[in-house]
PDB file of C-alpha atoms in Angstrom:
ATOM      1  CA  MET A  10      -3.629  -6.069 -18.676  1.00  0.00           C
ATOM      2  CA  LYS A  11      -0.412  -7.600 -17.500  1.00  0.00           C
ATOM      3  CA  ASN A  12       0.342  -9.432 -14.282  1.00  0.00           C
ATOM      4  CA  ILE A  13       2.935  -7.858 -12.010  1.00  0.00           C
ATOM      5  CA  GLU A  14       4.996 -11.029 -12.424  1.00  0.00           C
ATOM      6  CA  GLU A  15       5.878  -9.742 -15.906  1.00  0.00           C
ATOM      7  CA  LEU A  16       7.758  -6.932 -14.138  1.00  0.00           C
ATOM      8  CA  ARG A  17       9.719  -9.237 -11.830  1.00  0.00           C
ATOM      9  CA  ASP A  18      13.150  -7.798 -10.938  1.00  0.00           C
ATOM     10  CA  THR A  19      12.535  -4.621 -12.942  1.00  0.00           C
ATOM     11  CA  HIS A  20      14.215  -2.749 -10.066  1.00  0.00           C
ATOM     12  CA  LYS A  21      16.541  -5.491  -8.883  1.00  0.00           C
ATOM     13  CA  ASP A  22      18.537  -4.642  -5.731  1.00  0.00           C
ATOM     14  CA  LYS A  23      17.135  -1.099  -5.601  1.00  0.00           C
ATOM     15  CA  GLU A  24      15.391   0.777  -2.801  1.00  0.00           C
ATOM     16  CA  ILE A  25      11.648   1.109  -3.332  1.00  0.00           C
ATOM     17  CA  TRP A  26       9.677   3.689  -1.388  1.00  0.00           C
ATOM     18  CA  ILE A  27       6.043   3.129  -0.401  1.00  0.00           C
ATOM     19  CA  ILE A  28       4.067   6.352   0.011  1.00  0.00           C
ATOM     20  CA  GLY A  29       1.139   6.230   2.422  1.00  0.00           C
ATOM     21  CA  LEU A  30      -1.385   8.853   3.430  1.00  0.00           C
ATOM     22  CA  SER A  31      -0.832   9.664   7.093  1.00  0.00           C
ATOM     23  CA  PRO A  32      -0.456  13.333   8.153  1.00  0.00           C
ATOM     24  CA  LYS A  33       3.336  12.888   8.177  1.00  0.00           C
ATOM     25  CA  LEU A  34       3.228  12.945   4.391  1.00  0.00           C
ATOM     26  CA  ASP A  35       2.631  16.691   4.633  1.00  0.00           C
ATOM     27  CA  ASP A  36       6.197  17.126   5.964  1.00  0.00           C
ATOM     28  CA  PHE A  37       7.792  16.043   2.686  1.00  0.00           C
ATOM     29  CA  PRO A  38       8.771  18.622   0.018  1.00  0.00           C
ATOM     30  CA  ASP A  39       7.137  18.440  -3.407  1.00  0.00           C
ATOM     31  CA  ASN A  40      10.196  16.981  -5.156  1.00  0.00           C
ATOM     32  CA  PHE A  41      11.274  14.471  -2.490  1.00  0.00           C
ATOM     33  CA  PHE A  42      10.242  11.345  -4.424  1.00  0.00           C
ATOM     34  CA  ASP A  43      11.099  12.608  -7.914  1.00  0.00           C
ATOM     35  CA  ASP A  44      14.409  10.698  -8.075  1.00  0.00           C
ATOM     36  CA  LYS A  45      13.158   7.622  -6.227  1.00  0.00           C
ATOM     37  CA  ILE A  46      11.411   4.408  -7.250  1.00  0.00           C
ATOM     38  CA  SER A  47       8.095   4.645  -5.452  1.00  0.00           C
ATOM     39  CA  ILE A  48       4.688   3.021  -5.014  1.00  0.00           C
ATOM     40  CA  ALA A  49       1.957   5.449  -3.991  1.00  0.00           C
ATOM     41  CA  LEU A  50      -0.919   3.909  -2.052  1.00  0.00           C
ATOM     42  CA  ASN A  51      -4.486   4.759  -2.947  1.00  0.00           C
ATOM     43  CA  LYS A  52      -4.792   8.532  -3.493  1.00  0.00           C
ATOM     44  CA  ALA A  53      -1.269   9.453  -2.366  1.00  0.00           C
ATOM     45  CA  PHE A  54      -0.530   9.979  -6.075  1.00  0.00           C
ATOM     46  CA  VAL A  55      -2.625  13.155  -5.921  1.00  0.00           C
ATOM     47  CA  ALA A  56       0.132  14.715  -3.808  1.00  0.00           C
ATOM     48  CA  PHE A  57       3.007  13.036  -5.666  1.00  0.00           C
ATOM     49  CA  PRO A  58       1.934  12.332  -9.277  1.00  0.00           C
ATOM     50  CA  LYS A  59       5.544  11.632 -10.329  1.00  0.00           C
ATOM     51  CA  CYS A  60       5.517   8.382  -8.336  1.00  0.00           C
ATOM     52  CA  THR A  61       6.650   5.290 -10.240  1.00  0.00           C
ATOM     53  CA  TYR A  62       3.578   3.172  -9.475  1.00  0.00           C
ATOM     54  CA  ILE A  63       0.120   3.586  -7.927  1.00  0.00           C
ATOM     55  CA  LEU A  64      -1.282   0.624  -6.002  1.00  0.00           C
ATOM     56  CA  PHE A  65      -4.938   0.397  -4.981  1.00  0.00           C
ATOM     57  CA  SER A  66      -7.859  -2.006  -4.650  1.00  0.00           C
ATOM     58  CA  ASP A  67     -10.875   0.317  -4.588  1.00  0.00           C
ATOM     59  CA  LYS A  68     -12.784   1.229  -7.720  1.00  0.00           C
ATOM     60  CA  ARG A  69     -12.969   4.843  -6.535  1.00  0.00           C
ATOM     61  CA  GLU A  70      -9.278   5.314  -7.306  1.00  0.00           C
ATOM     62  CA  ALA A  71      -9.867   3.792 -10.751  1.00  0.00           C
ATOM     63  CA  GLN A  72     -12.763   6.161 -11.417  1.00  0.00           C
ATOM     64  CA  TYR A  73     -10.720   9.159 -10.279  1.00  0.00           C
ATOM     65  CA  ILE A  74      -7.750   8.305 -12.490  1.00  0.00           C
ATOM     66  CA  VAL A  75      -9.852   7.525 -15.560  1.00  0.00           C
ATOM     67  CA  THR A  76     -11.761  10.801 -15.322  1.00  0.00           C
ATOM     68  CA  LYS A  77      -9.143  13.205 -13.953  1.00  0.00           C
ATOM     69  CA  ALA A  78      -5.676  11.784 -14.697  1.00  0.00           C
ATOM     70  CA  PRO A  79      -5.827   9.112 -17.449  1.00  0.00           C
ATOM     71  CA  GLN A  80      -2.129   9.624 -18.169  1.00  0.00           C
ATOM     72  CA  LEU A  81      -1.441   7.810 -14.894  1.00  0.00           C
ATOM     73  CA  LEU A  82      -3.167   4.577 -15.929  1.00  0.00           C
ATOM     74  CA  ARG A  83       0.125   3.072 -17.106  1.00  0.00           C
ATOM     75  CA  LYS A  84       1.450   3.336 -13.532  1.00  0.00           C
ATOM     76  CA  CYS A  85      -1.446   1.540 -11.865  1.00  0.00           C
ATOM     77  CA  ILE A  86      -1.103  -1.736  -9.985  1.00  0.00           C
ATOM     78  CA  PHE A  87      -4.651  -2.894  -9.373  1.00  0.00           C
ATOM     79  CA  MET A  88      -5.312  -5.433  -6.640  1.00  0.00           C
ATOM     80  CA  TRP A  89      -7.507  -8.122  -8.230  1.00  0.00           C
ATOM     81  CA  PRO A  90      -9.340 -10.418  -5.769  1.00  0.00           C
ATOM     82  CA  ILE A  91      -9.109 -14.099  -6.613  1.00  0.00           C
ATOM     83  CA  GLU A  92     -12.481 -14.540  -4.865  1.00  0.00           C
ATOM     84  CA  ALA A  93     -15.106 -13.859  -7.529  1.00  0.00           C
ATOM     85  CA  HIS A  94     -17.649 -12.526  -5.030  1.00  0.00           C
ATOM     86  CA  TYR A  95     -15.368  -9.577  -4.231  1.00  0.00           C
ATOM     87  CA  ARG A  96     -14.815  -8.548  -7.831  1.00  0.00           C
ATOM     88  CA  GLY A  97     -18.236  -7.069  -8.542  1.00  0.00           C
ATOM     89  CA  ASP A  98     -17.937  -4.296 -11.089  1.00  0.00           C
ATOM     90  CA  ARG A  99     -14.421  -3.213 -10.083  1.00  0.00           C
ATOM     91  CA  ILE A 100     -12.912  -3.647 -13.529  1.00  0.00           C
ATOM     92  CA  LYS A 101     -15.746  -1.665 -15.113  1.00  0.00           C
ATOM     93  CA  ALA A 102     -14.508   1.399 -13.255  1.00  0.00           C
ATOM     94  CA  PHE A 103     -11.635   1.601 -15.738  1.00  0.00           C
ATOM     95  CA  GLN A 104     -14.170   2.105 -18.553  1.00  0.00           C
ATOM     96  CA  GLY A 105     -12.241  -0.179 -20.887  1.00  0.00           C
ATOM     97  CA  ASN A 106      -8.912   1.555 -20.265  1.00  0.00           C
ATOM     98  CA  THR A 107      -7.055  -1.574 -19.172  1.00  0.00           C
ATOM     99  CA  LYS A 108      -4.507  -2.043 -21.948  1.00  0.00           C
ATOM    100  CA  ASP A 109      -1.537  -0.830 -19.860  1.00  0.00           C
ATOM    101  CA  LEU A 110      -2.972  -1.785 -16.476  1.00  0.00           C
ATOM    102  CA  ILE A 111      -0.833  -3.887 -14.137  1.00  0.00           C
ATOM    103  CA  TYR A 112      -2.761  -6.226 -11.878  1.00  0.00           C
ATOM    104  CA  MET A 113      -1.761  -8.229  -8.845  1.00  0.00           C
ATOM    105  CA  ASP A 114      -3.721 -11.274  -7.734  1.00  0.00           C
ATOM    106  CA  TRP A 115      -4.983 -10.765  -4.198  1.00  0.00           C
ATOM    107  CA  LYS A 116      -6.374 -13.286  -1.734  1.00  0.00           C
ATOM    108  CA  ARG A 117      -8.659 -11.057   0.272  1.00  0.00           C
ATOM    109  CA  ASP A 118     -10.084 -13.633   2.676  1.00  0.00           C
ATOM    110  CA  GLN A 119      -7.594 -14.377   5.460  1.00  0.00           C
ATOM    111  CA  PRO A 120      -7.666 -16.473   8.670  1.00  0.00           C
ATOM    112  CA  SER A 121      -8.607 -14.583  11.837  1.00  0.00           C
ATOM    113  CA  VAL A 122      -6.153 -16.476  14.063  1.00  0.00           C
ATOM    114  CA  GLU A 123      -2.982 -14.390  14.106  1.00  0.00           C
ATOM    115  CA  SER A 124      -0.556 -17.306  14.383  1.00  0.00           C
ATOM    116  CA  VAL A 125      -2.120 -18.856  11.292  1.00  0.00           C
ATOM    117  CA  LEU A 126      -2.032 -15.540   9.445  1.00  0.00           C
ATOM    118  CA  ARG A 127       1.619 -15.027  10.321  1.00  0.00           C
ATOM    119  CA  LYS A 128       2.332 -18.414   8.744  1.00  0.00           C
ATOM    120  CA  ALA A 129       0.376 -17.344   5.655  1.00  0.00           C
ATOM    121  CA  PHE A 130       2.617 -14.274   5.322  1.00  0.00           C
ATOM    122  CA  GLU A 131       5.696 -16.487   5.677  1.00  0.00           C
ATOM    123  CA  ASP A 132       4.463 -18.861   2.972  1.00  0.00           C
ATOM    124  CA  THR A 133       3.535 -15.991   0.661  1.00  0.00           C
ATOM    125  CA  ILE A 134       6.931 -14.298   0.972  1.00  0.00           C
ATOM    126  CA  ARG A 135       8.747 -17.598   0.464  1.00  0.00           C
ATOM    127  CA  LYS A 136       6.847 -18.214  -2.769  1.00  0.00           C
ATOM    128  CA  ILE A 137       7.406 -14.655  -3.995  1.00  0.00           C
ATOM    129  CA  VAL A 138      11.142 -14.852  -3.351  1.00  0.00           C
ATOM    130  CA  GLU A 139      11.326 -18.268  -5.024  1.00  0.00           C
ATOM    131  CA  GLY A 140       9.510 -16.871  -8.059  1.00  0.00           C
ATOM    132  CA  THR A 141       6.439 -19.052  -7.575  1.00  0.00           C
ATOM    133  CA  PRO A 142       3.315 -17.145  -8.655  1.00  0.00           C
ATOM    134  CA  CYS A 143       0.914 -16.718  -5.752  1.00  0.00           C
ATOM    135  CA  PRO A 144      -1.729 -14.208  -4.683  1.00  0.00           C
ATOM    136  CA  SER A 145      -0.772 -11.310  -2.479  1.00  0.00           C
ATOM    137  CA  ILE A 146      -2.199 -11.188   1.042  1.00  0.00           C
ATOM    138  CA  SER A 147      -2.748  -8.338   3.488  1.00  0.00           C
ATOM    139  CA  TYR A 148      -4.102  -7.580   6.936  1.00  0.00           C
ATOM    140  CA  ALA A 149      -6.366  -4.495   6.801  1.00  0.00           C
ATOM    141  CA  THR A 150      -4.118  -2.353   4.581  1.00  0.00           C
ATOM    142  CA  ASN A 151      -2.754  -2.130   1.037  1.00  0.00           C
ATOM    143  CA  SER A 152       0.668  -1.284   2.462  1.00  0.00           C
ATOM    144  CA  HIS A 153       1.208  -5.033   2.963  1.00  0.00           C
ATOM    145  CA  ASN A 154       0.379  -5.653  -0.696  1.00  0.00           C
ATOM    146  CA  ALA A 155       2.787  -2.888  -1.688  1.00  0.00           C
ATOM    147  CA  VAL A 156       5.637  -4.486   0.276  1.00  0.00           C
ATOM    148  CA  GLU A 157       4.988  -7.773  -1.526  1.00  0.00           C
ATOM    149  CA  ALA A 158       4.846  -5.937  -4.869  1.00  0.00           C
ATOM    150  CA  ALA A 159       8.208  -4.320  -4.090  1.00  0.00           C
ATOM    151  CA  VAL A 160       9.731  -7.754  -3.483  1.00  0.00           C
ATOM    152  CA  ILE A 161       8.472  -8.952  -6.867  1.00  0.00           C
ATOM    153  CA  LEU A 162       9.920  -5.828  -8.466  1.00  0.00           C
ATOM    154  CA  GLY A 163      13.318  -6.781  -7.024  1.00  0.00           C
ATOM    155  CA  ALA A 164      13.740  -4.405  -4.081  1.00  0.00           C
ATOM    156  CA  LYS A 165      16.678  -4.908  -1.725  1.00  0.00           C
ATOM    157  CA  LYS A 166      15.429  -2.147   0.557  1.00  0.00           C
ATOM    158  CA  ILE A 167      11.783  -1.219   1.122  1.00  0.00           C
ATOM    159  CA  THR A 168      11.072   2.103   2.813  1.00  0.00           C
ATOM    160  CA  LEU A 169       7.637   3.102   4.043  1.00  0.00           C
ATOM    161  CA  VAL A 170       6.576   6.720   4.362  1.00  0.00           C
ATOM    162  CA  ALA A 171       3.399   7.903   6.111  1.00  0.00           C
ATOM    163  CA  CYS A 172       2.277   4.325   6.820  1.00  0.00           C
ATOM    164  CA  GLU A 173       2.223   4.624  10.615  1.00  0.00           C
ATOM    165  CA  ALA A 174      -1.386   3.455  11.012  1.00  0.00           C
ATOM    166  CA  ARG A 175      -1.698   5.853  13.942  1.00  0.00           C
ATOM    167  CA  LEU A 176      -3.629   9.038  14.501  1.00  0.00           C
ATOM    168  CA  ILE A 177      -1.552  12.223  14.479  1.00  0.00           C
ATOM    169  CA  ASN A 178      -3.244  15.179  16.152  1.00  0.00           C
ATOM    170  CA  PHE A 179      -6.460  13.176  15.895  1.00  0.00           C
ATOM    171  CA  GLN A 180      -6.132  13.075  12.107  1.00  0.00           C
ATOM    172  CA  TYR A 181      -5.640  10.033   9.891  1.00  0.00           C
ATOM    173  CA  TYR A 182      -4.978  11.617   6.472  1.00  0.00           C
ATOM    174  CA  ALA A 183      -2.510  14.139   5.078  1.00  0.00           C
ATOM    175  CA  ARG A 184      -4.125  17.388   3.939  1.00  0.00           C
ATOM    176  CA  LYS A 185      -1.658  19.196   1.652  1.00  0.00           C
ATOM    177  CA  ARG A 186      -1.242  19.163  -2.149  1.00  0.00           C
ATOM    178  CA  GLY A 187      -4.903  18.494  -2.873  1.00  0.00           C
ATOM    179  CA  LEU A 188      -5.361  15.573  -0.492  1.00  0.00           C
ATOM    180  CA  ASP A 189      -7.869  17.554   1.562  1.00  0.00           C
ATOM    181  CA  LYS A 190     -10.181  17.433  -1.447  1.00  0.00           C
ATOM    182  CA  VAL A 191     -10.041  13.660  -2.000  1.00  0.00           C
ATOM    183  CA  ASN A 192      -9.935  12.227   1.537  1.00  0.00           C
ATOM    184  CA  PRO A 193     -12.343  12.830   4.434  1.00  0.00           C
ATOM    185  CA  ALA A 194     -11.200  15.432   6.939  1.00  0.00           C
ATOM    186  CA  GLY A 195     -13.157  14.278  10.001  1.00  0.00           C
ATOM    187  CA  LYS A 196     -11.383  14.277  13.334  1.00  0.00           C
ATOM    188  CA  PHE A 197     -11.234  11.065  15.322  1.00  0.00           C
ATOM    189  CA  GLU A 198     -13.384  12.367  18.161  1.00  0.00           C
ATOM    190  CA  ASP A 199     -16.163  13.063  15.663  1.00  0.00           C
ATOM    191  CA  TYR A 200     -16.609   9.331  15.030  1.00  0.00           C
ATOM    192  CA  SER A 201     -18.848   7.105  17.137  1.00  0.00           C
ATOM    193  CA  LEU A 202     -17.199   5.016  19.859  1.00  0.00           C
ATOM    194  CA  GLU A 203     -17.956   1.884  17.835  1.00  0.00           C
ATOM    195  CA  THR A 204     -16.211   3.322  14.781  1.00  0.00           C
ATOM    196  CA  GLN A 205     -13.263   4.454  16.907  1.00  0.00           C
ATOM    197  CA  ASP A 206     -12.899   0.918  18.255  1.00  0.00           C
ATOM    198  CA  ILE A 207     -12.967  -0.545  14.745  1.00  0.00           C
ATOM    199  CA  MET A 208     -10.319   1.944  13.620  1.00  0.00           C
ATOM    200  CA  TYR A 209      -8.031   1.158  16.550  1.00  0.00           C
ATOM    201  CA  ARG A 210      -8.277  -2.573  15.859  1.00  0.00           C
ATOM    202  CA  SER A 211      -7.545  -1.951  12.181  1.00  0.00           C
ATOM    203  CA  PHE A 212      -4.510   0.178  13.045  1.00  0.00           C
ATOM    204  CA  ARG A 213      -3.141  -2.621  15.197  1.00  0.00           C
ATOM    205  CA  ARG A 214      -3.558  -5.128  12.363  1.00  0.00           C
ATOM    206  CA  MET A 215      -1.840  -2.811   9.911  1.00  0.00           C
ATOM    207  CA  ARG A 216       1.166  -2.334  12.194  1.00  0.00           C
ATOM    208  CA  LEU A 217       1.339  -6.020  13.089  1.00  0.00           C
ATOM    209  CA  GLY A 218       1.388  -7.066   9.443  1.00  0.00           C
ATOM    210  CA  LEU A 219       4.219  -4.651   8.656  1.00  0.00           C
ATOM    211  CA  THR A 220       6.185  -5.942  11.655  1.00  0.00           C
ATOM    212  CA  TRP A 221       5.749  -9.499  10.424  1.00  0.00           C
ATOM    213  CA  LEU A 222       6.816  -8.592   6.899  1.00  0.00           C
ATOM    214  CA  ALA A 223       9.932  -6.790   8.155  1.00  0.00           C
ATOM    215  CA  GLU A 224      10.901  -9.807  10.274  1.00  0.00           C
ATOM    216  CA  ILE A 225      10.227 -12.323   7.508  1.00  0.00           C
ATOM    217  CA  LEU A 226      11.986 -10.398   4.758  1.00  0.00           C
ATOM    218  CA  LYS A 227      15.051  -9.862   6.933  1.00  0.00           C
ATOM    219  CA  ASN A 228      15.642 -13.602   6.576  1.00  0.00           C
ATOM    220  CA  TYR A 229      15.945 -13.085   2.812  1.00  0.00           C
ATOM    221  CA  GLY A 230      18.317 -10.137   3.056  1.00  0.00           C
ATOM    222  CA  ILE A 231      15.619  -7.550   2.307  1.00  0.00           C
ATOM    223  CA  GLU A 232      15.470  -4.579   4.652  1.00  0.00           C
ATOM    224  CA  VAL A 233      12.098  -3.028   5.500  1.00  0.00           C
ATOM    225  CA  ARG A 234      12.129   0.295   7.353  1.00  0.00           C
ATOM    226  CA  SER A 235      10.072   3.436   7.714  1.00  0.00           C
ATOM    227  CA  TYR A 236      11.231   6.987   7.036  1.00  0.00           C
ATOM    228  CA  ASP A 237      10.265  10.150   8.879  1.00  0.00           C
ATOM    229  CA  TYR A 238      11.217  13.379   7.108  1.00  0.00           C
ATOM    230  CA  ASN A 239      12.349  14.987  10.368  1.00  0.00           C
ATOM    231  CA  LYS A 240      14.022  11.919  11.905  1.00  0.00           C
ATOM    232  CA  GLY A 241      15.252   9.836   8.979  1.00  0.00           C
ATOM    233  CA  TYR A 242      15.156   6.022   8.782  1.00  0.00           C
ATOM    234  CA  GLU A 243      13.485   4.106  11.601  1.00  0.00           C
ATOM    235  CA  ASN A 244      12.888   0.442  12.322  1.00  0.00           C
ATOM    236  CA  ILE A 245       9.363  -0.865  11.786  1.00  0.00           C
TER     237      ILE A 245
END
């Protein structure tokens, strides 16, 4: 395995696209990302296997890639918790296929007070930009980790696709290009009220973290935006 720091500035001053899994991903044509530097989140690689990197933290993605698409292992950026109690048997999911694996240290436990967490994001970005090794942090979504990975890789522009963290027609996941087979298809109203409340709170945290990252990185001359296939670039 190699730490993502070994790839620092591999794509210096380039635009890096982060591919999420919201229903808006279905709007994009099959070849849209073929000529772009991209980081696919979780199982978004199923729809766009020509992505440059695949970032995930769950062993289920590891198991899927090892058994169904081992040729993609060399693209994987695996989020590795620095807290030992979160590691469990995650690495075993790769079944020994870790030679070309990229890993990114990840501090999973974060403060619950938002002002304190905002400061943690500021400190993390400062260290990343300075080249000081530090664990990645996130707030309820791997899209935050992917933004931080893009900074390490040298991005001047970071563009998020299908990372809205909002329901679209009561759906959370894209369905085309095989994604309907790997992600649950339940509609929001099918979930219990308690689960709906948890999801709404998680969505808010996801959006808040991206807003913070866009604001913080602007101070370092790095632009973070989203992209809608029908509307083009949009501010976070």
